[in-house]
Coordinates of C-alpha atoms in Angstrom, one line a residue:
M1181 CA 21.7 1.7 0.4
E1182 CA 24.4 2.1 3.2
K1183 CA 27.1 -1.1 3.8
A1184 CA 24.7 -1.9 6.4
I1185 CA 21.4 -2.3 5.2
L1186 CA 23.3 -3.9 1.8
I1187 CA 23.2 -7.4 3.3
G1188 CA 19.4 -7.2 3.6
L1189 CA 18.9 -5.9 0.3
V1190 CA 21.7 -8.6 -0.9
I1191 CA 19.5 -11.4 0.6
I1192 CA 16.5 -10.4 -1.0
G1193 CA 18.2 -12.1 -4.4
F1194 CA 18.0 -15.2 -2.4
V1195 CA 14.9 -15.7 0.5
T1196 CA 11.8 -17.1 -0.9
N1197 CA 10.1 -16.6 1.7
G1198 CA 10.8 -20.4 3.1
Y1199 CA 8.9 -21.8 -0.1
T1200 CA 10.4 -22.6 -3.4
Q1201 CA 8.2 -21.9 -7.1
E1202 CA 7.5 -26.0 -7.2
E1203 CA 6.0 -26.0 -3.5
K1204 CA 4.3 -23.3 -4.0
Y1205 CA 2.8 -22.0 -6.8
G1206 CA 1.2 -23.6 -9.9
D1207 CA 3.1 -24.2 -13.3
N1208 CA 0.4 -21.0 -14.6
Q1209 CA 1.3 -18.7 -11.5
P1210 CA 1.7 -15.1 -13.0
F1211 CA 4.2 -13.1 -11.7
S1212 CA 5.2 -9.6 -10.8
S1213 CA 7.8 -8.1 -13.2
Y1214 CA 11.5 -7.2 -13.1
W1215 CA 14.4 -6.6 -15.3
F1216 CA 17.9 -5.5 -15.9
V1217 CA 18.6 -3.1 -18.1
E1218 CA 18.6 -4.9 -21.1
E1219 CA 15.6 -6.9 -20.8
L1220 CA 13.7 -3.8 -20.1
L1221 CA 14.5 -2.4 -23.8
Q1222 CA 13.2 -5.6 -24.8
W1223 CA 10.1 -5.5 -22.4
S1224 CA 6.5 -4.9 -23.9
P1225 CA 3.2 -5.9 -22.9
Q1226 CA 2.3 -7.2 -25.7
S1227 CA 5.4 -9.9 -25.5
D1228 CA 4.6 -10.8 -22.1
N1229 CA 2.7 -13.4 -20.8
D1230 CA 2.4 -11.9 -17.5
A1231 CA 1.7 -8.2 -18.3
K1232 CA -2.0 -8.1 -18.3
F1233 CA -2.1 -9.5 -14.4
N1234 CA 0.1 -6.8 -13.6
I1235 CA -2.1 -4.0 -14.2
S1236 CA -3.8 -2.1 -11.2
E1237 CA -7.6 -0.5 -12.3
V1238 CA -7.4 1.5 -9.1
S1239 CA -7.2 5.1 -10.2
L1240 CA -5.6 7.1 -7.4
A1241 CA -7.9 8.9 -4.6
S1242 CA -7.8 12.3 -3.8
R1243 CA -7.0 13.1 -0.2
F1244 CA -7.4 15.5 2.6
L1245 CA -6.1 16.9 6.1
N1246 CA -9.3 19.0 7.3
D1247 CA -12.1 21.2 5.5
S1248 CA -9.1 23.1 3.3
T1249 CA -6.2 21.1 3.1
D1250 CA -6.6 19.1 -0.2
L1251 CA -3.2 17.1 -0.9
N1252 CA -2.9 16.5 -4.4
N1253 CA -2.4 20.0 -4.8
G1254 CA -0.8 21.0 -1.5
A1255 CA 1.2 17.5 -0.9
D1256 CA 4.6 19.2 -0.7
K1257 CA 3.5 22.4 1.6
I1258 CA 3.2 20.0 4.5
P1259 CA 5.4 17.5 6.6
G1260 CA 5.1 13.5 4.9
I1261 CA 6.2 10.3 4.8
I1262 CA 7.7 8.1 2.5
A1263 CA 7.8 4.3 3.0
L1264 CA 10.1 2.2 1.3
M1265 CA 8.6 -1.5 1.8
A1266 CA 9.7 -5.1 0.7
P1267 CA 7.0 -7.3 1.5
H1268 CA 8.1 -9.7 -1.3
T1269 CA 11.4 -11.1 -3.1
T1270 CA 12.0 -9.7 -6.1
N1271 CA 11.7 -13.0 -7.8
F1272 CA 8.1 -15.6 -7.5
H1273 CA 6.3 -12.5 -6.4
P1274 CA 2.5 -13.6 -7.4
S1275 CA 1.0 -10.5 -9.6
Q1276 CA -2.4 -11.0 -7.4
G1277 CA -1.6 -12.6 -4.2
F1278 CA -1.7 -16.0 -3.0
S1279 CA -3.0 -18.5 0.0
T1280 CA -1.5 -17.8 3.2
V1281 CA -2.2 -15.6 5.7
K1282 CA 1.9 -15.2 6.8
Q1283 CA 2.6 -12.4 3.9
Y1284 CA 2.5 -9.2 4.6
A1285 CA -0.5 -6.2 4.5
F1286 CA 0.0 -2.8 5.3
P1287 CA -2.5 -1.2 7.6
F1288 CA -1.5 2.7 8.1
W1289 CA -1.8 4.1 5.1
Q1290 CA -3.2 7.3 6.5
Y1291 CA 0.2 8.3 7.5
I1292 CA 2.3 7.9 4.4
D1293 CA 2.1 10.0 1.0
Y1294 CA 4.5 7.4 -1.1
F1295 CA 5.0 4.1 -1.0
V1296 CA 8.3 2.3 -2.2
Q1297 CA 8.1 -1.2 -3.7
W1298 CA 11.5 -1.9 -2.4
G1299 CA 13.3 -4.8 -4.3
G1300 CA 16.0 -5.9 -7.1
S1301 CA 19.2 -7.6 -6.7
A1302 CA 22.5 -8.4 -8.6
N1303 CA 21.1 -11.5 -9.0
E1304 CA 17.8 -11.0 -10.4
G1305 CA 16.9 -8.0 -11.4
I1306 CA 17.6 -4.1 -11.0
I1307 CA 14.1 -2.7 -11.9
V1308 CA 11.2 -3.5 -9.9
P1309 CA 7.7 -1.9 -10.7
P1310 CA 5.5 -2.1 -7.6
T1311 CA 3.0 -5.4 -7.6
A1312 CA -0.5 -4.5 -8.7
F1313 CA -2.5 -5.5 -5.6
W1314 CA 0.3 -3.0 -3.5
T1315 CA -0.6 -0.3 -5.8
D1316 CA -4.8 -1.2 -5.8
S1317 CA -4.6 -0.7 -2.2
A1318 CA -2.1 2.3 -1.8
H1319 CA -4.2 4.4 -4.6
K1320 CA -7.6 3.9 -2.7
N1321 CA -6.1 5.5 0.1
G1322 CA -4.6 8.0 -2.2
V1323 CA -1.1 6.9 -1.5
K1324 CA 1.6 7.0 -4.7
S1325 CA 2.9 4.0 -5.8
I1326 CA 6.7 3.8 -6.5
G1327 CA 8.7 1.1 -8.7
T1328 CA 12.3 0.8 -7.5
V1329 CA 15.5 1.1 -10.0
F1330 CA 18.4 -0.3 -7.5
F1331 CA 22.1 -0.4 -9.1
P1332 CA 24.0 -2.1 -6.3
P1333 CA 27.7 -1.0 -5.0
N1334 CA 30.1 -3.4 -6.9
V1335 CA 31.0 -5.5 -3.2
Y1336 CA 27.2 -6.5 -4.1
G1337 CA 26.9 -7.5 -7.3
G1338 CA 27.0 -4.3 -8.7
K1339 CA 28.2 -4.0 -12.4
E1340 CA 29.2 -0.4 -13.8
E1341 CA 28.1 -1.4 -17.3
W1342 CA 24.5 -1.7 -15.7
V1343 CA 24.8 2.2 -15.1
Y1344 CA 25.9 2.7 -18.2
Q1345 CA 23.1 0.5 -20.5
F1346 CA 20.7 2.6 -18.6
L1347 CA 22.0 6.1 -19.2
V1348 CA 22.8 5.5 -23.1
Q1349 CA 21.5 8.7 -25.2
N1350 CA 20.0 8.5 -28.4
D1351 CA 21.7 11.6 -30.8
D1352 CA 18.2 13.3 -30.8
G1353 CA 18.5 13.9 -26.9
S1354 CA 16.6 10.7 -25.6
F1355 CA 17.2 7.9 -23.4
P1356 CA 15.7 4.6 -24.2
V1357 CA 15.5 3.6 -20.8
A1358 CA 13.3 6.3 -19.5
D1359 CA 11.0 6.4 -22.2
K1360 CA 10.5 2.2 -21.1
L1361 CA 10.3 3.0 -17.8
I1362 CA 7.6 5.6 -18.4
E1363 CA 6.2 2.9 -21.0
V1364 CA 6.2 0.2 -17.8
A1365 CA 4.4 3.2 -15.3
D1366 CA 1.9 3.8 -18.1
T1367 CA 1.0 0.2 -19.0
Y1368 CA 0.9 -0.6 -14.9
N1369 CA -0.6 2.6 -13.5
F1370 CA 1.5 3.5 -10.7
D1371 CA 3.0 6.7 -10.2
G1372 CA 6.7 7.0 -10.5
W1373 CA 10.4 5.7 -10.1
F1374 CA 12.8 5.6 -6.8
I1375 CA 16.8 5.8 -8.2
N1376 CA 19.5 4.3 -6.0
Q1377 CA 22.0 4.6 -7.5
E1378 CA 25.4 3.3 -5.1
T1379 CA 27.6 1.4 -7.9
Y1380 CA 30.6 3.0 -8.2
N1381 CA 34.6 3.5 -10.6
L1382 CA 31.9 4.6 -12.8
V1383 CA 34.5 6.0 -16.0
G1384 CA 33.1 9.1 -18.0
D1385 CA 30.7 11.9 -16.5
M1386 CA 27.8 9.7 -15.6
G1387 CA 26.9 12.5 -12.7
Q1388 CA 26.2 14.8 -15.6
L1389 CA 24.7 12.7 -17.8
M1390 CA 22.2 11.3 -15.3
Q1391 CA 21.0 14.7 -14.9
Q1392 CA 20.3 14.7 -18.3
F1393 CA 18.8 11.4 -18.1
I1394 CA 16.2 13.2 -15.3
S1395 CA 15.6 16.2 -16.8
Y1396 CA 14.2 14.5 -19.6
Y1397 CA 12.2 12.3 -18.1
R1398 CA 10.6 14.6 -16.4
T1399 CA 10.1 16.5 -19.8
Q1400 CA 8.4 13.7 -20.7
S1401 CA 5.7 12.7 -18.4
N1402 CA 4.2 13.6 -15.2
L1403 CA 5.4 10.8 -13.3
K1404 CA 6.8 11.2 -9.9
L1405 CA 11.0 10.9 -9.4
V1406 CA 12.3 9.7 -5.7
W1407 CA 15.7 10.3 -5.7
Y1408 CA 18.5 8.8 -2.7
D1409 CA 21.5 10.6 -1.7
A1410 CA 24.7 8.0 -2.8
M1411 CA 25.5 9.6 -6.4
I1412 CA 27.0 12.9 -6.7
D1413 CA 27.6 15.7 -9.1
D1414 CA 30.9 14.4 -10.2
S1415 CA 29.7 10.8 -10.8
R1416 CA 31.1 9.4 -7.6
V1417 CA 28.9 7.9 -4.4
I1418 CA 29.5 9.6 -1.7
W1419 CA 26.5 9.7 1.0
Q1420 CA 26.4 13.0 2.3
D1421 CA 23.4 13.4 4.8
E1422 CA 22.0 15.7 4.1
L1423 CA 21.2 18.5 0.7
N1424 CA 24.2 20.5 -0.4
N1425 CA 25.9 21.7 -3.4
H1426 CA 27.1 18.3 -4.4
N1427 CA 23.8 16.5 -4.8
Q1428 CA 21.1 19.6 -4.7
M1429 CA 21.5 19.3 -8.7
F1430 CA 19.5 16.0 -8.5
F1431 CA 16.9 17.9 -6.4
Q1432 CA 16.5 21.0 -8.6
K1433 CA 18.7 22.2 -10.9
E1434 CA 17.8 25.9 -12.1
D1435 CA 14.0 25.9 -13.1
R1436 CA 13.9 22.6 -13.0
S1437 CA 12.2 20.0 -10.8
M1438 CA 14.4 17.3 -10.8
S1439 CA 13.0 14.8 -8.2
D1440 CA 9.9 15.1 -5.8
V1441 CA 11.4 13.3 -3.1
F1442 CA 14.6 14.1 -1.8
F1443 CA 15.4 11.3 0.5
I1444 CA 18.8 12.1 2.8
N1445 CA 20.8 8.9 4.6
F1446 CA 20.6 8.0 7.4
R1447 CA 24.4 9.1 9.6
Y1448 CA 22.6 12.8 9.3
H1449 CA 22.8 15.4 12.9
E1450 CA 20.8 18.3 13.5
V1451 CA 23.2 20.6 11.6
N1452 CA 22.8 18.5 8.4
L1453 CA 18.9 18.4 8.2
E1454 CA 19.3 22.5 9.2
D1455 CA 21.3 22.8 6.6
S1456 CA 19.0 20.5 4.0
K1457 CA 16.3 22.9 5.1
K1458 CA 17.8 25.9 4.5
A1459 CA 19.2 25.2 1.0
A1460 CA 15.9 23.6 0.0
Q1461 CA 14.3 26.9 0.3
E1462 CA 17.1 28.5 -1.6
L1463 CA 16.2 27.1 -4.2
G1464 CA 12.7 28.1 -3.9
R1465 CA 11.6 24.2 -2.9
S1466 CA 9.9 23.5 0.7
E1467 CA 11.6 21.3 3.1
W1468 CA 9.1 19.3 3.2
E1469 CA 10.2 17.2 -0.2
L1470 CA 13.5 16.3 2.1
Y1471 CA 12.7 13.6 3.9
A1472 CA 15.3 12.5 6.2
G1473 CA 15.7 8.3 6.4
I1474 CA 15.2 6.5 9.3
D1475 CA 16.7 2.6 8.7
V1476 CA 14.3 0.4 10.6
Q1477 CA 15.2 -2.7 8.3
S1478 CA 16.7 -4.9 11.5
K1479 CA 14.8 -4.2 15.0
S1480 CA 11.4 -2.0 13.7
F1481 CA 10.3 0.2 16.5
K1482 CA 13.0 -1.3 18.7
T1483 CA 15.6 0.8 16.2
P1484 CA 17.2 3.8 18.1
V1485 CA 16.3 7.0 16.3
K1486 CA 17.2 10.8 17.0
W1487 CA 13.7 12.0 18.0
D1488 CA 15.1 15.3 19.1
V1489 CA 16.2 16.0 15.5
L1490 CA 12.8 15.0 13.6
Y1491 CA 10.3 16.4 15.6
K1492 CA 10.5 19.6 17.8
D1493 CA 7.2 20.8 20.2
G1494 CA 5.6 17.7 18.9
K1495 CA 5.6 18.3 14.9
P1496 CA 8.1 17.5 12.4
N1497 CA 11.4 19.6 12.2
N1498 CA 13.2 20.6 9.4
T1499 CA 12.4 17.5 7.3
S1500 CA 9.9 14.8 6.0
I1501 CA 10.5 11.3 7.3
G1502 CA 11.6 8.7 4.9
L1503 CA 10.9 4.9 5.8
Y1504 CA 13.4 2.3 4.7
W1505 CA 12.1 -1.1 4.9
S1506 CA 9.2 -0.2 7.2
N1507 CA 7.4 -4.2 6.8
S1508 CA 10.2 -5.3 9.4
T1509 CA 7.1 -5.2 11.5
F1510 CA 6.1 -8.3 10.1
D1511 CA 10.0 -9.6 9.7
I1512 CA 9.9 -9.6 13.4
S1513 CA 6.9 -11.6 14.3
E1514 CA 8.1 -14.9 15.3
T1515 CA 4.8 -16.8 14.5
K1516 CA 4.1 -14.2 11.5
S1517 CA 0.6 -14.4 12.6
P1518 CA -1.8 -11.4 11.3
E1519 CA -2.6 -10.5 15.2
D1520 CA 1.0 -10.5 16.1
V1521 CA 2.2 -8.8 12.9
Y1522 CA -0.7 -6.4 13.3
N1523 CA 0.5 -5.7 16.7
N1524 CA 4.0 -4.7 15.9
E1525 CA 2.0 -2.3 13.4
Q1526 CA 0.2 -0.1 16.2
K1527 CA 3.4 -0.1 18.5
F1528 CA 5.3 0.9 15.2
W1529 CA 2.9 3.6 13.6
N1530 CA 1.4 5.1 17.0
G1531 CA 4.0 4.2 19.2
G1532 CA 4.3 6.8 22.4
P1533 CA 3.5 6.6 25.9
S1534 CA 0.2 5.0 25.2
F1535 CA 2.0 2.0 24.1
E1536 CA 5.0 2.0 26.3
T1537 CA 7.4 0.8 23.6
R1538 CA 9.9 1.4 26.0
F1539 CA 13.4 0.4 25.4
G1540 CA 16.7 0.4 27.1
T1541 CA 16.9 4.5 27.5
N1542 CA 15.2 5.2 24.5
T1543 CA 11.3 5.3 23.7
W1544 CA 9.9 4.8 20.1
Q1545 CA 8.1 8.2 19.3
G1546 CA 5.8 6.6 16.4
F1547 CA 4.5 8.7 13.8
A1548 CA 0.6 9.3 14.6
D1549 CA 0.9 11.8 17.3
Y1550 CA 3.6 13.9 14.7
F1551 CA 1.8 13.4 11.8
E1552 CA -2.1 14.5 10.9
P1553 CA -3.5 11.9 9.6
R1554 CA -5.1 11.9 5.5
S1555 CA -8.4 10.7 4.5
V1556 CA -10.1 10.3 1.0
I1557 CA -13.7 9.7 2.8
K1558 CA -15.0 12.8 1.0
E1559 CA -17.4 11.4 -1.2
L1560 CA -20.3 8.7 -1.3
P1561 CA -21.0 5.8 -1.6
F1562 CA -18.5 4.6 1.0
K1563 CA -17.7 1.2 2.3
T1564 CA -15.9 -0.6 4.1
N1565 CA -16.5 -4.4 6.5
F1566 CA -12.6 -3.5 7.8
N1567 CA -11.2 -6.2 5.4
Y1568 CA -7.6 -6.3 6.6
G1569 CA -6.4 -7.7 2.7
L1570 CA -6.1 -11.1 4.0
G1571 CA -7.9 -14.2 5.5
R1572 CA -7.6 -17.8 6.9
F1573 CA -11.3 -17.3 5.7
Y1574 CA -13.7 -15.4 3.2
N1575 CA -17.0 -14.6 4.1
E1576 CA -20.1 -13.0 3.0
K1577 CA -23.1 -11.8 5.3
G1578 CA -21.4 -13.8 8.4
K1579 CA -21.3 -17.1 6.0
T1580 CA -17.8 -19.0 5.1
V1581 CA -18.0 -19.2 1.5
S1582 CA -13.6 -20.4 1.5
K1583 CA -12.0 -22.1 4.0
K1584 CA -8.3 -21.3 2.0
E1585 CA -6.0 -18.9 3.8
W1586 CA -5.8 -15.7 1.1
H1587 CA -3.8 -12.9 0.6
N1588 CA -4.7 -9.7 -2.1
L1589 CA -4.4 -6.2 -1.5
S1590 CA -6.6 -5.4 -4.1
I1591 CA -9.8 -5.9 -2.1
Q1592 CA -8.2 -4.5 1.2
N1593 CA -10.9 -1.8 2.7
V1594 CA -10.0 1.5 3.7
L1595 CA -9.4 1.1 7.2
P1596 CA -10.1 3.1 10.6
T1597 CA -8.4 6.3 10.2
W1598 CA -7.4 5.9 14.0
Q1599 CA -6.2 2.9 14.7
F1600 CA -6.8 3.0 17.6
Q1601 CA -6.5 6.4 19.8
V1602 CA -8.5 5.5 23.0
D1603 CA -8.3 4.6 26.6
S1604 CA -7.0 1.0 26.8
T1605 CA -8.4 1.0 30.3
K1606 CA -11.7 1.6 29.2
V1607 CA -12.3 -0.7 25.8
N1608 CA -9.7 -2.7 23.7
A1609 CA -10.0 -2.0 20.6
T1610 CA -8.3 -3.7 17.5
I1611 CA -8.7 -5.6 14.3
S1612 CA -10.4 -9.6 14.5
F1613 CA -9.3 -12.3 12.1
D1614 CA -11.2 -14.8 13.6
E1615 CA -14.6 -13.0 13.0
S1616 CA -15.8 -11.1 9.6
Y1617 CA -19.5 -10.3 8.3
E1618 CA -17.8 -9.7 4.9
G1619 CA -13.8 -10.3 4.1
G1620 CA -11.5 -11.7 6.3
S1621 CA -12.0 -9.5 9.3
S1622 CA -13.8 -7.5 11.5
L1623 CA -13.2 -4.7 14.1
F1624 CA -13.1 -5.8 17.8
F1625 CA -13.9 -4.3 21.0
E1626 CA -13.8 -5.5 24.5
G1627 CA -16.0 -3.2 26.7
L1628 CA -14.1 -2.0 30.0
A1629 CA -16.1 1.0 31.0
D1630 CA -17.9 3.9 28.7
A1631 CA -15.5 5.0 25.7
K1632 CA -15.4 7.0 22.9
I1633 CA -14.0 5.7 19.9
P1634 CA -13.3 7.4 16.8
L1635 CA -13.0 5.8 13.5
Y1636 CA -12.7 7.6 10.1
K1637 CA -12.3 10.9 9.7
T1638 CA -14.9 12.4 6.9
K1639 CA -15.4 15.5 4.7
L1640 CA -18.9 14.5 3.7
S1641 CA -21.5 17.1 3.1
L1642 CA -24.8 17.0 5.0
D1643 CA -26.9 19.5 2.3
K1644 CA -28.4 15.8 1.4
S1645 CA -29.8 13.2 3.7
F1646 CA -27.6 9.9 4.2
S1647 CA -28.2 6.6 4.6
L1648 CA -25.3 4.9 7.0
Q1649 CA -25.7 1.1 7.3
V1650 CA -23.7 -0.1 10.6
V1651 CA -23.3 -4.5 10.8
S1652 CA -22.8 -5.4 14.0
K1653 CA -23.3 -8.0 17.5
T1654 CA -22.3 -8.1 20.9
V1655 CA -21.1 -10.6 23.3
G1656 CA -22.3 -9.5 27.1
N1657 CA -23.8 -6.4 28.1
L1658 CA -22.1 -3.9 26.2
N1659 CA -24.2 -0.9 24.6
M1660 CA -22.9 0.7 21.8
Q1661 CA -23.2 3.9 19.5
I1662 CA -22.4 5.3 16.1
Y1663 CA -21.4 9.0 16.8
C1664 CA -21.4 11.2 13.9
Q1665 CA -19.4 14.8 14.7
L1666 CA -20.6 17.9 12.8
S1667 CA -18.4 20.8 11.8
N1668 CA -21.3 22.8 13.3
G1669 CA -20.1 21.4 16.7
E1670 CA -23.3 19.0 16.9
T1671 CA -22.7 15.3 17.4
L1672 CA -25.8 13.2 16.5
T1673 CA -25.7 9.6 17.7
F1674 CA -27.5 6.7 16.8
P1675 CA -28.0 3.1 18.9
L1676 CA -26.7 0.1 17.5
K1677 CA -29.0 -3.1 18.4
K1678 CA -27.6 -5.6 20.6
S1679 CA -27.4 -8.4 18.8
S1680 CA -26.0 -12.3 19.3
S1681 CA -25.6 -12.4 15.4
W1682 CA -24.7 -10.0 12.7
F1683 CA -27.2 -7.0 12.8
A1684 CA -27.2 -4.9 9.8
N1685 CA -28.5 -1.5 11.8
S1686 CA -30.1 1.2 9.2
I1687 CA -30.0 4.9 10.5
F1688 CA -31.1 8.2 8.4
I1689 CA -29.2 11.4 8.6
P1690 CA -30.6 14.5 7.8
A1691 CA -29.6 17.3 5.7
Y1692 CA -28.0 20.2 7.5
E1693 CA -27.3 23.0 4.8
N1694 CA -23.2 24.4 5.3
T1695 CA -22.4 21.2 7.4
I1696 CA -20.2 18.9 6.5
I1697 CA -19.6 15.1 8.6
S1698 CA -16.3 15.7 9.9
K1699 CA -15.6 12.2 11.9
I1700 CA -17.4 9.1 12.6
G1701 CA -16.6 6.6 15.2
L1702 CA -18.4 4.6 17.9
L1703 CA -19.8 4.8 21.8
T1704 CA -19.7 1.8 24.1
K1705 CA -20.9 1.6 27.4
G1706 CA -20.7 -1.5 29.9
E1707 CA -19.0 -4.1 29.7
G1708 CA -18.7 -7.1 26.9
N1709 CA -17.3 -7.7 23.6
A1710 CA -18.7 -6.6 20.1
F1711 CA -17.8 -6.7 16.4
L1712 CA -18.4 -4.3 13.9
G1713 CA -19.0 -6.2 10.3
E1714 CA -19.3 -3.5 8.1
L1715 CA -20.0 0.5 7.8
S1716 CA -21.4 1.9 4.5
I1717 CA -22.9 5.7 3.6
R1718 CA -24.7 6.5 0.6
S1719 CA -26.3 9.5 -0.5
K1720 CA -28.6 8.1 -3.1
K1721 CA -29.4 5.0 -4.5
E1722 CA -26.2 3.7 -6.6
K1723 CA -26.5 2.5 -10.1
I1724 CA -26.2 -0.9 -10.5
P1725 CA -23.0 -2.2 -12.2
V1726 CA -23.1 -4.2 -15.3
T1727 CA -21.3 -7.6 -14.3
S1728 CA -19.1 -8.0 -17.0
S1729 CA -19.1 -11.4 -19.4
F1730 CA -15.9 -13.0 -19.5
S1731 CA -14.0 -15.8 -21.1
V1732 CA -11.8 -18.9 -19.3
E1733 CA -8.4 -20.3 -20.3
S1734 CA -8.1 -23.5 -18.2
F1735 CA -4.8 -25.6 -17.2
V1736 CA -5.6 -29.0 -15.9
K1737 CA -3.0 -31.4 -14.2
G1738 CA -3.7 -34.1 -12.5
N1739 CA -6.9 -33.4 -10.9
T1740 CA -6.6 -29.8 -10.1
A1741 CA -7.1 -27.1 -12.8
E1742 CA -5.6 -23.2 -13.0
L1743 CA -7.7 -20.4 -14.8
Y1744 CA -7.2 -17.2 -16.3
I1745 CA -10.6 -15.3 -16.2
H1746 CA -10.2 -12.9 -18.5
F1747 CA -13.4 -9.9 -18.2
N1748 CA -14.8 -8.5 -21.5
E1749 CA -16.0 -4.9 -19.9
K1750 CA -13.6 -3.3 -17.9
P1751 CA -15.7 -0.4 -15.8
E1752 CA -13.9 2.0 -13.6
G1753 CA -14.4 1.2 -9.6
V1754 CA -16.0 -2.2 -10.1
Y1755 CA -14.6 -5.2 -8.3
H1756 CA -15.3 -9.1 -9.8
T1757 CA -16.8 -12.0 -7.4
I1758 CA -15.9 -15.5 -8.8
Y1759 CA -17.2 -18.3 -7.2
H1760 CA -17.0 -22.3 -8.0
I1761 CA -20.1 -23.8 -8.2
N1762 CA -19.4 -27.8 -6.9
T1763 CA -20.8 -31.0 -7.0
K1764 CA -23.3 -30.0 -3.6
N1765 CA -24.4 -26.8 -5.9
E1766 CA -22.9 -24.6 -3.1
K1767 CA -20.7 -21.3 -3.8
V1768 CA -17.3 -21.9 -3.2
W1769 CA -15.6 -18.2 -3.2
L1770 CA -12.5 -18.3 -5.5
G1771 CA -11.3 -14.6 -5.5
K1772 CA -12.3 -11.1 -5.7
T1773 CA -10.6 -8.4 -7.9
P1774 CA -10.8 -5.3 -9.7
S1775 CA -8.7 -5.8 -12.6
Q1776 CA -9.9 -7.4 -16.2
N1777 CA -7.4 -10.0 -15.6
F1778 CA -7.7 -12.9 -13.3
Y1779 CA -5.6 -15.8 -12.3
I1780 CA -7.4 -18.3 -9.9
S1781 CA -5.1 -21.7 -8.6
N1782 CA -5.5 -24.6 -7.4
I1783 CA -9.1 -25.9 -8.3
L1784 CA -10.1 -29.6 -7.3
T1785 CA -11.8 -31.0 -10.2
K1786 CA -12.5 -34.7 -11.7
D1787 CA -14.7 -33.9 -14.2
S1788 CA -14.1 -31.9 -17.6
L1789 CA -16.3 -29.3 -17.1
I1790 CA -16.7 -26.9 -14.1
N1791 CA -19.3 -23.8 -13.2
L1792 CA -18.6 -20.9 -12.3
E1793 CA -20.2 -17.8 -11.0
V1794 CA -19.1 -14.0 -11.4
Q1795 CA -21.3 -10.8 -9.8
S1796 CA -20.0 -7.4 -9.9
E1797 CA -19.9 -5.4 -7.6
S1798 CA -19.0 -1.0 -7.2
F1799 CA -16.6 0.0 -5.0
G1800 CA -19.8 1.2 -2.7
G1801 CA -21.3 -2.4 -2.2
T1802 CA -24.0 -2.1 -4.9
K1803 CA -24.2 -5.5 -6.6
G1804 CA -25.0 -6.4 -10.2
K1805 CA -26.3 -9.4 -12.1
I1806 CA -25.4 -13.1 -11.8
I1807 CA -23.8 -14.5 -14.3
R1808 CA -22.8 -18.5 -14.3
K1809 CA -21.1 -20.2 -17.2
K1810 CA -19.8 -23.9 -17.3
V1811 CA -16.4 -23.7 -18.4
I1812 CA -14.9 -27.1 -20.1
L1813 CA -11.5 -27.8 -19.5
S1814 CA -8.9 -28.4 -21.6
H1815 CA -6.8 -31.2 -20.9

């Protein structure tokens, strides 16, 4: 990106979040991939020992806005948000999570359409696919996951030869690097690439060759392509801050769509975006496929933004929005605690008067008031434990089965659509990281007065009856009801039992012909505190998943062992939960994954064997049989 931002991008190459590899990771820890061009050309999943840990096994979910708008078919017809996030350094990014809560996790998927894992540096590598557990979480929420190709400016280590290597063309017109980018995305199961070409002083007609590269990439795959407003048609790097005749050929060229998303540089004014909208429409494209960039890297929700240019009459104006470094909500936190980071997230995404996030003469408007949230809840079964994707412990049915910190977005649940649109003088609503029914978090409500709290946007047909389970507990004199808002205007309410310990409320919802449940929420009355630990919906008895047999490769060092676990079956929509049965015959949670291969670090052992237990569970919450296995450790 521009010079002011590139300082941060260069820092990516040197910072490792305060830890060295030796301090934090085991000798056999698998890491997410990154390459220079020549390294990518030599890569294959067969020769890369870590590749099997970098595959996302979660399919892209279908999303909707309302009863009639299916976003998988009409996303280019409405304004959207693309978010560039740098959740970790380029190097030493564990493939499947690690033991800490002081690491970024994203809770507001409902407002974005594309997630770009930002990374790359002149010191480490310039081609960075999204890490598998980020793709898992994005796909679960219907968000497309995008990798990064970053050619830095020369002053920050960029080399012209990297661009030349990238654009090598065979005699038959093919581009070897394009084929490799497609192979990586298909192997790792993500959705496309962001190309950011900012290296200057190129010799030859590289602008024309880049267009041929993109055309070839588009004909060879259905992968998405995101283009950043830097390189122009004559190969120079001159940020235009708009779509115009110098760069539009990277967006649309004659009858070919060159990029799905065109990310406009940050220095625009209103006329730039008005002209960009006109240019897009003249090319036969929607203005919503243009994304005006907002650089929030250093100040997060304290960033001055041209809101009057981006919004008009309470809705987006002229273009969609591109966020650069939206994970700054984590960066600006002094404590890096999940509570503090989540508080920042609510300010960033919700903004507006309800949070009174006023800084000087500027008011941070946020996005929730201007973008209708997306949802994936239109098919059953659906289950959520409000699991944030990290925790200081891991609970099952309210019982702690691991006291270790953990971080793994592969098992993040679909979080509430509205977080939280409610009058704070009536109820304080947030995510608790101290209480959990399953996982490491739950919803927490501090009741101050009668309140109505919307939680999930749904599109669930009531042609058949439903069973709804809500697990809750209360402290004090707080009464709660679950409500279901129906498309016929009716609202169904169901009381939840007051209980000081986790209680599973079973609710029957009768069939209503030609009716859908459009919203699920909570009603509170009285004063006191309450937690929600689970909300699950089923229309019929779900098929029991088959628990996969598995093999184990072990690496022993002193009195600790690292494990590679391979599941022999590869079912769709299934988690594998792994436990260690200790000498007291207690189950200790080691991890949970939708992946066929999983890494476990740092199991304490004094013997030459350990007892493992695995149980598979569908995404809807139905559990399979338990398989136990004695594993002889390799010394």
